[in-house]
XYZ file of C-alpha atoms in Angstrom:
676
model
C 7.905 2.473 25.041
C 6.142 5.473 26.475
C 7.199 6.750 29.849
C 3.536 6.879 30.790
C 3.221 3.097 30.483
C 1.079 3.123 27.380
C 3.200 1.015 25.096
C 4.879 2.482 22.009
C 3.960 5.933 20.763
C 2.880 6.470 17.193
C 5.995 7.417 15.201
C 5.690 10.865 13.614
C 4.228 10.801 10.138
C 5.398 13.116 7.390
C 3.213 16.209 7.193
C 1.537 16.620 3.808
C 1.485 20.373 3.219
C -1.614 20.587 1.026
C -3.430 17.912 -0.899
C -4.695 18.903 -4.304
C -8.467 19.037 -4.390
C -8.641 18.085 -8.095
C -7.725 14.431 -7.643
C -10.467 13.195 -9.955
C -13.450 14.117 -12.065
C -17.148 13.533 -11.421
C -20.298 14.740 -13.124
C -23.073 15.584 -10.694
C -26.542 14.821 -12.057
C -28.723 17.498 -10.483
C -32.009 15.912 -11.513
C -31.165 12.516 -10.016
C -29.948 14.118 -6.798
C -33.325 15.733 -6.084
C -34.311 12.557 -4.240
C -36.850 14.440 -2.107
C -38.538 15.973 -5.156
C -37.751 19.132 -7.199
C -39.389 21.248 -4.491
C -39.174 18.824 -1.567
C -42.692 17.455 -2.130
C -41.631 13.827 -1.470
C -39.754 14.547 1.768
C -42.467 13.036 3.983
C -42.060 9.574 2.406
C -40.245 7.320 4.893
C -37.046 5.421 4.139
C -37.585 2.662 6.712
C -39.852 -0.383 6.795
C -39.058 -3.846 5.380
C -36.479 -2.827 2.865
C -38.317 0.217 1.656
C -38.632 0.783 -2.086
C -38.314 4.488 -1.254
C -34.929 3.833 0.403
C -33.751 1.720 -2.547
C -34.801 4.323 -5.119
C -33.261 7.187 -3.152
C -29.963 5.353 -2.644
C -29.730 4.407 -6.343
C -30.534 7.960 -7.465
C -28.075 9.467 -4.985
C -25.088 7.234 -5.838
C -25.707 7.480 -9.594
C -26.298 11.234 -9.363
C -23.131 11.845 -7.332
C -20.982 10.634 -10.241
C -18.245 9.201 -7.986
C -18.432 5.554 -9.094
C -16.914 5.937 -12.624
C -13.854 7.705 -11.203
C -13.405 5.079 -8.476
C -13.609 2.311 -11.079
C -10.857 4.002 -13.117
C -8.640 4.246 -10.028
C -9.307 0.621 -9.054
C -8.405 -0.578 -12.567
C -5.251 1.565 -12.640
C -4.189 0.234 -9.242
C -4.736 -3.410 -10.224
C -2.653 -2.960 -13.378
C 0.222 -1.323 -11.494
C 0.052 -3.874 -8.697
C -0.177 -7.028 -10.827
C 1.009 -5.897 -14.254
C -0.433 -7.859 -17.167
C -2.146 -10.169 -14.664
C -4.145 -7.242 -13.269
C -7.045 -8.023 -15.590
C -6.885 -11.776 -14.967
C -9.206 -13.735 -12.708
C -12.886 -13.574 -11.962
C -14.214 -10.165 -11.017
C -16.239 -9.580 -7.882
C -19.976 -10.163 -8.071
C -20.480 -6.963 -6.057
C -19.214 -3.781 -7.736
C -18.289 -0.452 -6.140
C -21.711 0.873 -7.119
C -23.464 -2.062 -5.437
C -21.431 -1.611 -2.242
C -22.163 2.134 -2.052
C -25.888 1.654 -2.630
C -26.032 -1.088 0.015
C -24.144 1.077 2.551
C -26.570 3.945 2.000
C -29.648 1.712 2.233
C -28.232 0.240 5.466
C -28.000 3.764 6.879
C -31.510 4.604 5.646
C -32.611 1.404 7.414
C -31.059 2.808 10.627
C -28.569 -0.052 10.988
C -24.815 0.078 11.732
C -22.387 -0.162 8.804
C -21.220 -3.694 9.508
C -20.595 -6.265 6.799
C -22.893 -8.676 8.638
C -25.717 -6.104 8.551
C -25.155 -5.418 4.860
C -25.268 -9.174 4.290
C -28.572 -9.360 6.205
C -29.907 -6.486 4.116
C -29.093 -8.310 0.867
C -30.949 -11.339 2.192
C -34.058 -9.204 2.754
C -34.133 -7.720 -0.740
C -36.860 -8.811 -3.123
C -35.912 -10.031 -6.589
C -37.279 -6.781 -8.036
C -35.107 -4.693 -5.682
C -32.038 -6.792 -6.522
C -32.701 -6.183 -10.222
C -33.129 -2.424 -9.677
C -29.778 -2.207 -7.895
C -28.202 -4.316 -10.650
C -26.785 -7.136 -8.499
C -26.515 -10.434 -10.446
C -29.146 -12.891 -9.270
C -26.587 -15.612 -8.517
C -24.633 -13.207 -6.260
C -27.321 -13.135 -3.564
C -26.942 -16.817 -2.683
C -26.493 -17.100 1.073
C -23.394 -19.315 1.147
C -20.278 -17.162 1.637
C -22.182 -13.968 0.818
C -20.816 -11.914 3.729
C -17.231 -12.881 2.814
C -17.813 -11.949 -0.818
C -19.197 -8.546 0.198
C -16.206 -7.936 2.451
C -13.729 -8.926 -0.267
C -15.505 -6.674 -2.755
C -15.128 -3.762 -0.323
C -11.439 -4.540 0.275
C -10.647 -4.953 -3.425
C -11.567 -1.399 -4.419
C -10.530 0.425 -1.248
C -6.906 -0.674 -1.806
C -6.754 1.812 -4.682
C -7.332 4.750 -2.301
C -5.663 3.394 0.861
C -2.698 5.617 1.838
C -1.495 3.308 4.625
C -2.065 -0.341 3.614
C -1.051 -2.998 6.128
C -2.382 -6.088 7.856
C -5.410 -5.011 9.909
C -6.013 -8.051 12.095
C -2.730 -8.254 14.020
C -0.798 -6.054 16.429
C 2.726 -5.489 15.159
C 5.748 -4.797 17.347
C 6.932 -1.269 18.042
C 9.927 -1.833 15.764
C 7.726 -3.069 12.916
C 5.350 -0.148 13.470
C 8.280 2.266 13.194
C 9.572 0.535 10.040
C 6.169 0.652 8.333
C 5.745 4.329 9.220
C 9.194 5.171 7.822
C 8.275 3.406 4.570
C 4.986 5.326 4.385
C 6.798 8.625 4.928
C 8.965 7.861 1.873
C 6.054 6.716 -0.304
C 4.890 9.407 -2.801
C 1.680 7.436 -3.353
C 0.498 8.365 0.159
C -0.234 11.928 -0.980
C -2.123 10.633 -4.021
C -4.262 8.299 -1.908
C -5.040 11.005 0.662
C -6.157 13.322 -2.138
C -8.397 10.585 -3.551
C -10.002 9.977 -0.160
C -10.631 13.705 0.302
C -12.100 13.859 -3.187
C -14.503 10.974 -2.526
C -15.665 12.244 0.875
C -16.236 15.805 -0.303
C -18.040 14.775 -3.486
C -20.430 12.681 -1.401
C -21.061 15.753 0.768
C -21.537 17.901 -2.331
C -24.091 15.432 -3.662
C -25.970 15.580 -0.346
C -26.026 19.392 -0.566
C -27.453 19.173 -4.099
C -30.478 17.258 -2.769
C -31.597 20.617 -1.341
C -33.567 22.482 -4.048
C -31.675 25.423 -5.543
C -34.240 27.952 -4.278
C -32.896 27.307 -0.756
C -29.342 26.243 -1.597
C -28.457 29.414 -3.486
C -29.261 31.639 -0.514
C -26.183 30.519 1.408
C -23.441 33.188 1.239
C -20.473 31.097 2.302
C -20.257 31.453 6.107
C -18.817 28.315 7.728
C -17.737 27.131 11.170
C -14.885 24.618 11.223
C -14.115 22.155 13.989
C -12.455 18.768 14.473
C -14.469 16.031 16.172
C -13.431 12.606 17.442
C -14.320 9.365 15.664
C -13.071 6.801 18.158
C -11.673 3.585 16.721
C -13.045 0.134 17.503
C -9.480 -1.125 18.018
C -8.128 -0.177 21.424
C -4.958 1.764 22.128
C -2.338 -0.657 23.447
C -1.768 -0.301 27.203
C 0.408 -3.330 27.996
C 3.937 -2.092 28.673
C 5.338 -5.640 28.448
C 4.153 -6.448 24.921
C 5.485 -3.309 23.232
C 2.999 -3.781 20.395
C 0.905 -1.262 18.502
C -2.862 -1.183 18.244
C -4.392 -3.444 15.585
C -5.551 -0.200 13.945
C -2.126 1.369 13.689
C -3.378 4.345 11.677
C -5.415 5.635 14.635
C -3.904 7.799 17.351
C -4.487 8.820 20.970
C -6.963 11.662 21.525
C -7.225 13.954 24.536
C -10.045 16.479 24.914
C -7.924 19.418 26.054
C -5.859 21.715 23.835
C -5.072 20.534 20.308
C -6.319 16.945 21.067
C -2.858 15.419 20.512
C -2.727 12.568 23.037
C 0.819 11.299 22.449
C 1.995 12.710 25.795
C -1.242 12.514 27.775
C -1.941 10.344 30.797
C -3.592 6.959 30.402
C -6.924 7.874 32.003
C -7.608 10.736 29.573
C -6.947 8.896 26.310
C -9.281 7.694 23.600
C -7.951 5.889 20.533
C -9.327 7.127 17.237
C -9.327 9.633 14.391
C -10.443 13.222 13.995
C -12.789 14.431 11.288
C -12.543 18.124 10.457
C -15.979 19.358 9.388
C -17.000 22.692 7.848
C -20.669 23.473 8.592
C -22.970 25.987 6.902
C -23.852 29.038 9.008
C -26.739 31.497 8.566
C -25.970 34.578 6.489
C -26.791 36.683 9.558
C -27.221 35.690 13.210
C -30.560 37.520 13.162
C -32.003 35.798 10.064
C -34.735 33.212 10.154
C -33.225 29.916 8.877
C -33.582 29.745 5.085
C -31.515 26.553 4.738
C -30.389 23.709 7.047
C -26.947 23.629 8.634
C -25.143 21.094 6.448
C -21.588 19.751 6.367
C -19.995 21.311 3.279
C -16.447 19.982 3.636
C -14.537 17.238 5.401
C -11.050 15.880 6.063
C -9.778 13.026 8.235
C -6.581 12.613 10.240
C -4.918 11.483 13.437
C -5.972 13.527 16.496
C -4.056 16.761 16.894
C -1.782 16.107 13.904
C -1.633 18.802 11.213
C -5.101 20.010 12.239
C -4.516 23.417 10.635
C -3.535 21.930 7.268
C -6.498 19.562 7.408
C -8.793 22.554 7.948
C -7.238 24.175 4.868
C -7.760 20.995 2.809
C -11.376 20.849 3.923
C -11.946 24.508 3.003
C -10.084 24.247 -0.312
C -12.512 21.561 -1.443
C -15.475 23.847 -0.717
C -14.014 26.646 -2.831
C -12.996 24.253 -5.608
C -16.607 23.148 -5.887
C -17.670 26.702 -6.665
C -19.142 27.780 -3.326
C -18.836 31.393 -2.118
C -16.546 32.501 0.713
C -17.887 34.362 3.742
C -16.855 34.228 7.394
C -14.575 31.357 8.490
C -15.081 30.754 12.222
C -12.775 28.574 14.329
C -12.067 28.122 18.023
C -8.978 29.181 19.964
C -7.059 26.033 18.927
C -6.860 27.372 15.358
C -5.576 30.708 16.680
C -2.378 28.956 17.777
C -1.603 27.633 14.272
C 1.217 29.199 12.283
C -0.196 31.779 9.848
C 1.581 30.079 6.924
C -0.393 26.912 7.634
C -3.840 28.391 8.248
C -4.526 32.129 8.050
C -2.672 32.854 4.819
C -4.313 30.119 2.711
C -7.776 30.681 4.237
C -7.661 34.447 3.648
C -6.212 33.864 0.157
C -9.366 31.874 -0.636
C -11.464 34.958 0.067
C -12.640 34.219 3.618
C -12.757 36.622 6.555
C -11.472 34.678 9.557
C -12.987 34.981 13.031
C -10.916 33.429 15.817
C -11.113 33.744 19.566
C -8.083 35.314 21.224
C -6.807 34.275 24.640
C -4.316 35.764 27.100
C -1.258 33.599 27.705
C -0.407 32.013 31.054
C 3.247 31.768 32.069
C 4.673 28.809 33.980
C 4.323 30.715 37.270
C 0.607 31.303 36.604
C 1.002 34.961 35.631
C -1.319 36.175 32.867
C 0.226 38.176 30.020
C -1.589 39.776 27.043
C -0.457 37.244 24.442
C -2.671 37.565 21.378
C -5.000 39.990 23.189
C -2.211 42.572 23.252
C -0.327 44.519 20.577
C 1.020 42.110 17.932
C 3.602 44.291 16.218
C 2.480 46.325 13.218
C 3.331 47.539 9.724
C 3.884 50.925 8.131
C 4.239 52.509 11.551
C 0.843 51.309 12.818
C -0.010 48.915 15.645
C -1.727 45.560 15.139
C -4.239 44.742 17.866
C -7.445 42.632 18.149
C -7.135 41.683 14.478
C -6.892 45.216 13.033
C -4.405 48.086 12.581
C -4.438 51.193 14.793
C -2.777 54.582 15.004
C 0.629 54.538 16.774
C -0.616 57.439 18.940
C -3.453 55.395 20.455
C -3.410 55.940 24.253
C -1.639 53.142 26.104
C -4.564 52.654 28.500
C -6.869 51.853 25.557
C -4.358 49.344 24.172
C -4.181 47.487 27.495
C -7.889 47.430 28.334
C -8.860 44.476 26.032
C -6.367 42.266 27.875
C -7.480 43.444 31.319
C -11.120 42.620 30.596
C -10.343 39.358 28.753
C -8.560 37.977 31.836
C -11.886 38.088 33.696
C -14.339 37.470 30.831
C -12.571 34.335 29.532
C -11.900 32.760 32.932
C -14.368 29.861 33.057
C -13.689 29.399 36.772
C -15.191 32.767 37.660
C -18.926 33.129 38.349
C -21.165 34.637 35.670
C -21.765 37.647 37.958
C -18.139 38.639 37.304
C -17.832 37.515 33.681
C -20.893 39.285 32.273
C -19.840 42.785 33.437
C -16.342 42.051 32.080
C -17.890 41.198 28.709
C -19.672 44.566 28.655
C -16.423 46.338 29.581
C -14.649 44.508 26.738
C -17.218 45.775 24.221
C -16.832 49.338 25.542
C -13.027 49.056 25.434
C -13.092 47.961 21.786
C -15.565 50.724 20.866
C -13.172 53.238 22.417
C -10.461 51.988 20.033
C -12.528 52.440 16.856
C -11.681 56.128 16.198
C -7.985 55.202 16.137
C -8.369 52.358 13.637
C -6.447 52.803 10.376
C -8.991 52.982 7.574
C -9.096 50.415 4.798
C -9.420 52.057 1.359
C -10.868 49.003 -0.377
C -11.216 45.290 0.180
C -7.896 43.664 -0.739
C -7.762 41.036 -3.435
C -7.150 37.511 -2.111
C -3.434 37.253 -1.528
C -2.925 40.954 -2.333
C -1.737 43.988 -0.388
C -3.915 45.957 2.042
C -4.096 49.718 1.454
C -4.804 51.760 4.609
C -4.929 55.440 5.510
C -4.390 57.483 8.658
C -7.570 58.073 10.745
C -6.771 61.806 10.647
C -6.713 61.943 6.826
C -9.488 62.401 4.310
C -13.148 63.389 4.587
C -13.958 60.507 6.945
C -11.371 61.460 9.542
C -12.167 60.451 13.118
C -9.210 62.042 14.943
C -7.203 65.249 14.661
C -3.431 64.867 14.760
C -0.609 67.443 15.018
C 1.225 65.525 12.264
C -1.677 65.733 9.782
C -3.506 68.987 8.975
C -7.300 68.747 8.994
C -8.621 67.936 5.539
C -10.780 70.576 3.887
C -13.162 67.765 2.937
C -14.098 67.141 6.579
C -17.595 68.577 7.154
C -17.762 71.769 9.193
C -18.841 71.143 12.754
C -17.667 67.520 12.842
C -15.924 66.937 16.164
C -12.683 64.971 15.875
C -11.010 63.198 18.763
C -7.742 65.038 19.498
C -4.469 63.136 19.688
C -2.258 64.340 22.509
C 1.299 65.317 21.515
C 2.625 63.172 24.375
C 1.208 60.069 22.656
C 2.925 60.712 19.320
C 5.655 58.213 18.362
C 9.275 59.322 18.641
C 9.963 58.135 15.095
C 6.763 58.373 13.015
C 6.352 55.708 10.367
C 4.941 55.861 6.841
C 1.348 55.983 8.045
C 2.157 59.327 9.698
C 4.399 60.794 7.000
C 2.694 59.691 3.765
C 0.106 62.089 2.393
C -2.270 59.471 1.023
C -2.002 55.836 2.074
C 0.263 52.933 2.957
C 0.326 49.538 1.253
C 0.930 46.565 3.575
C 2.091 43.239 2.059
C -0.263 40.281 2.390
C 1.916 38.303 4.839
C 2.049 41.285 7.226
C -1.600 42.335 7.329
C -2.975 38.769 7.268
C -0.792 37.460 10.110
C -3.252 38.513 12.845
C -6.211 39.532 10.680
C -9.774 39.234 11.993
C -12.867 39.672 9.833
C -14.474 41.582 12.712
C -12.692 43.443 15.506
C -12.156 40.939 18.284
C -14.231 41.728 21.361
C -16.704 43.978 19.545
C -20.422 43.323 19.909
C -20.740 42.150 16.296
C -17.745 39.823 16.791
C -19.253 38.224 19.902
C -22.597 37.700 18.151
C -20.995 36.214 15.028
C -18.541 34.063 16.980
C -21.410 32.651 19.058
C -22.585 30.909 15.870
C -19.650 28.536 16.289
C -21.946 26.544 18.575
C -23.735 25.399 15.393
C -20.781 23.188 14.470
C -20.759 21.785 18.010
C -24.469 21.087 17.658
C -23.898 19.350 14.322
C -21.213 17.155 15.873
C -23.608 16.127 18.632
C -26.383 15.522 16.107
C -24.092 13.376 13.967
C -22.630 11.304 16.781
C -25.472 10.906 19.268
C -28.824 12.291 18.136
C -29.412 10.466 14.856
C -29.964 6.787 14.055
C -26.467 6.742 12.486
C -24.864 7.274 15.949
C -21.505 7.989 14.349
C -19.883 8.392 17.763
C -20.208 4.671 18.536
C -17.190 2.801 17.202
C -19.042 -0.522 17.460
C -21.207 0.608 14.525
C -18.183 0.986 12.185
C -15.657 -1.691 13.034
C -13.467 -1.780 9.923
C -9.841 -0.922 10.611
C -7.532 1.434 8.785
C -7.502 5.088 7.780
C -9.155 4.549 4.390
C -12.000 2.326 5.634
C -12.764 4.579 8.598
C -12.687 7.698 6.396
C -15.092 6.187 3.856
C -17.505 5.055 6.579
C -17.292 8.451 8.307
C -18.011 10.182 4.978
C -21.136 8.059 4.491
C -22.277 8.801 8.047
C -21.886 12.567 7.547
C -23.613 12.286 4.156
C -26.530 10.411 5.740
C -26.814 13.093 8.447
C -26.886 15.784 5.754
C -29.658 13.921 3.920
C -31.629 13.560 7.152
C -31.317 17.309 7.805
C -32.397 18.150 4.250
C -35.419 15.858 4.523
C -36.450 17.324 7.908
C -36.047 20.857 6.548
C -38.150 20.144 3.446
C -41.050 18.640 5.405
C -41.814 22.104 6.814
C -39.684 24.594 4.858
C -39.802 28.379 5.237
C -41.413 30.345 2.468
C -38.667 31.052 -0.089
C -38.129 34.639 -1.251
C -39.641 35.614 -4.576
C -36.255 36.405 -6.087
C -33.159 34.511 -5.038
C -29.921 36.247 -5.912
C -27.151 33.692 -6.181
C -24.069 34.781 -4.188
C -21.133 36.006 -6.233
C -18.226 33.556 -6.087
C -15.242 35.665 -5.102
C -11.972 35.626 -6.952
C -9.449 33.163 -5.565
C -5.724 33.786 -5.418
C -3.766 31.162 -7.337
C -0.312 30.623 -5.938
C 1.802 28.675 -3.514
C -0.783 28.865 -0.735
C -3.485 27.011 -2.591
C -3.663 24.891 -5.733
C -6.656 25.925 -7.824
C -5.947 24.261 -11.152
C -6.527 20.582 -11.973
C -3.336 18.586 -11.571
C -2.804 14.970 -12.566
C -1.757 12.804 -9.632
C -0.519 9.489 -11.102
C 0.621 6.639 -8.909
C 4.376 6.125 -8.578
C 5.619 2.788 -9.936
C 8.730 2.952 -7.736
C 6.799 2.302 -4.531
C 4.357 -0.313 -5.827
C 6.704 -3.175 -4.862
C 6.089 -2.431 -1.180
C 2.339 -2.507 -1.762
C 2.627 -5.830 -3.618
C 4.253 -7.397 -0.556
C 1.536 -5.980 1.730
C -1.184 -7.196 -0.644
C 0.334 -10.699 -0.682
C 0.420 -10.819 3.113
C -3.149 -9.582 3.436
C -4.227 -12.365 1.102
C -2.341 -14.945 3.149
C 0.352 -15.391 0.472
C 3.309 -15.007 2.852
C 5.651 -17.227 0.816
C 5.166 -15.087 -2.277
C 5.819 -11.935 -0.234
C 9.046 -13.370 1.206
C 10.249 -14.362 -2.279
C 9.621 -10.797 -3.508
C 12.064 -9.401 -0.965
C 14.579 -12.227 -1.459
C 14.405 -13.567 2.119
C 15.040 -17.252 1.352
C 15.383 -18.201 5.035
C 11.889 -16.854 5.632
C 10.674 -18.730 2.540
C 12.082 -22.001 3.924
C 10.519 -21.381 7.334
C 7.103 -20.551 5.849
C 7.176 -23.575 3.524
C 8.072 -25.862 6.452
C 5.288 -24.392 8.576
C 2.821 -24.805 5.724
C 3.846 -28.437 5.236
C 3.445 -29.073 8.950
C -0.074 -27.635 8.877
C -0.922 -29.864 5.911
C 0.358 -32.981 7.708
C -1.678 -32.036 10.761
C -4.808 -31.622 8.636
C -4.167 -35.018 6.978
C -3.811 -36.710 10.389
C -7.043 -35.105 11.580
C -8.781 -36.214 8.394
C -7.660 -39.832 8.927
C -8.823 -39.753 12.562
C -12.202 -38.393 11.520
C -12.496 -41.092 8.846
C -11.698 -43.814 11.412
C -14.307 -42.420 13.804
C -16.937 -42.393 11.084
C -16.010 -45.949 10.036
C -16.191 -47.178 13.636
């Protein structure tokens, strides 16, 4: 048990390096997805009221147009056959199909109700016979008796095929059992397949919501995104009883703390929230100074335990965006992403064609002393120095190299008054501008995953400094004043950047390690980075300021990673649709000619999978899932027989017989009372 008195910690789960985005296939129907009209002319029609025909028609068109249902049906059929063998096709099929469930969930959200099975059941009871026929639900399926249970079982029956961590959801297991289940999941190759399928479903729903925006607005977006992880707290509470030693009934969730990387495993009791994190990538304007030509929509999504593998989840989220054919622009993240290992975040993101923009922070030692950290010199290549995300001449004056750190200590200290921080911000901009003449010049934009070719700032016709080691080029215009480099600042052992006549090629892993799309601390960086507040605004809009109220766990009570991910995906999709509708009611005047952004080349390699790859389920691990499925269906005796535990079989049979005798006694007593 935890030393903090919080019961057992979540055992560490195996880190999945990168899930393949091509888990399945779907055909998006662009015409069906224009649910607000080809040019947004039907946006003012309301979804709500009774059960609105508008809401029904929009939900049907959206789910059918998204193309996700056929793929989910294939997966569900495959899973049933592997789980039950020849008996997988036996038995009566559910009266409610995957398509019915998805349409009903979306109509429930359009109706501004929580996604609870009881509310979906109420919705079905309010449908007219014509609406039932349009959705395609069999007429006998809407009978009131047992309808809520049948809807719930229909939901459970298909979600098993994409559930990476199946287990009993209505009990709290012991710490030992929790550890055993986690160890089994870490050895299960099907976990990666299921996670990929969940990512595929969530991101295709988001893609469908983006396609509801007419192309005249959609095609203007140039690929800028802000990425952030936001909490989806779980309805099941984190266990706090140190005597029970049991896990939460939603054992897939984890503790969340607001500071740092949000990993709450070692946090104090008072600061914890139990839940999941959703990593969202939100559209940003092409320029901070542009009038909005499109709404800020969620373009990508992933879902995980708080603070666990957040960098890899951001990569998965971004990989899906690129796989769907969207352009790459600026990729903006907060200081938490700066701390991630470059192999897990920067390299794959830059290899996809993005220019990353991260905030840099000084480091604080245990004694409270501030040191430059990432705001100081971060090594270098080819004889140059790497600082504030770029490469600089090794003869750059030391005072200029230290000034960004000195100003950042004041500017980034939230405890200081604004009267001190604002002047420090201006000094930071001036300090970075003073560094610009010493920046090593980039000859051309590197290919994704390729080398960076740079030249000395004293070389060529665009020279900005004069150096004793490099004669002035004859191509430099007469009269151009160059900043002189003092001999005392020259390196003792000049590197290639000083000795090569033309240029130096820096390998991808070296130049991308601390790369910034814009020089950190420059005026353009501060303006562009300020757009990160758009993702914070979207999170607030999603969780508090819309009828979906995604931040309230009581409105999505299903337990388990898969169920919570699917519900979260629908909530984000509904928020996207609401933003599109609001935008189209009073849209800006579109430009006469819309030039579709060029989709940049993407580096195929170890950092990112870009080709479709089959991800079949492993038969070797299906036996474990059969046992879990038996237990979830109440067939404990069958599960015990599967694992050969005959003592457990005898105990369960005896307990079952005892329950039957008790029921028979109660039945006789009731009969005697009625007779008397």
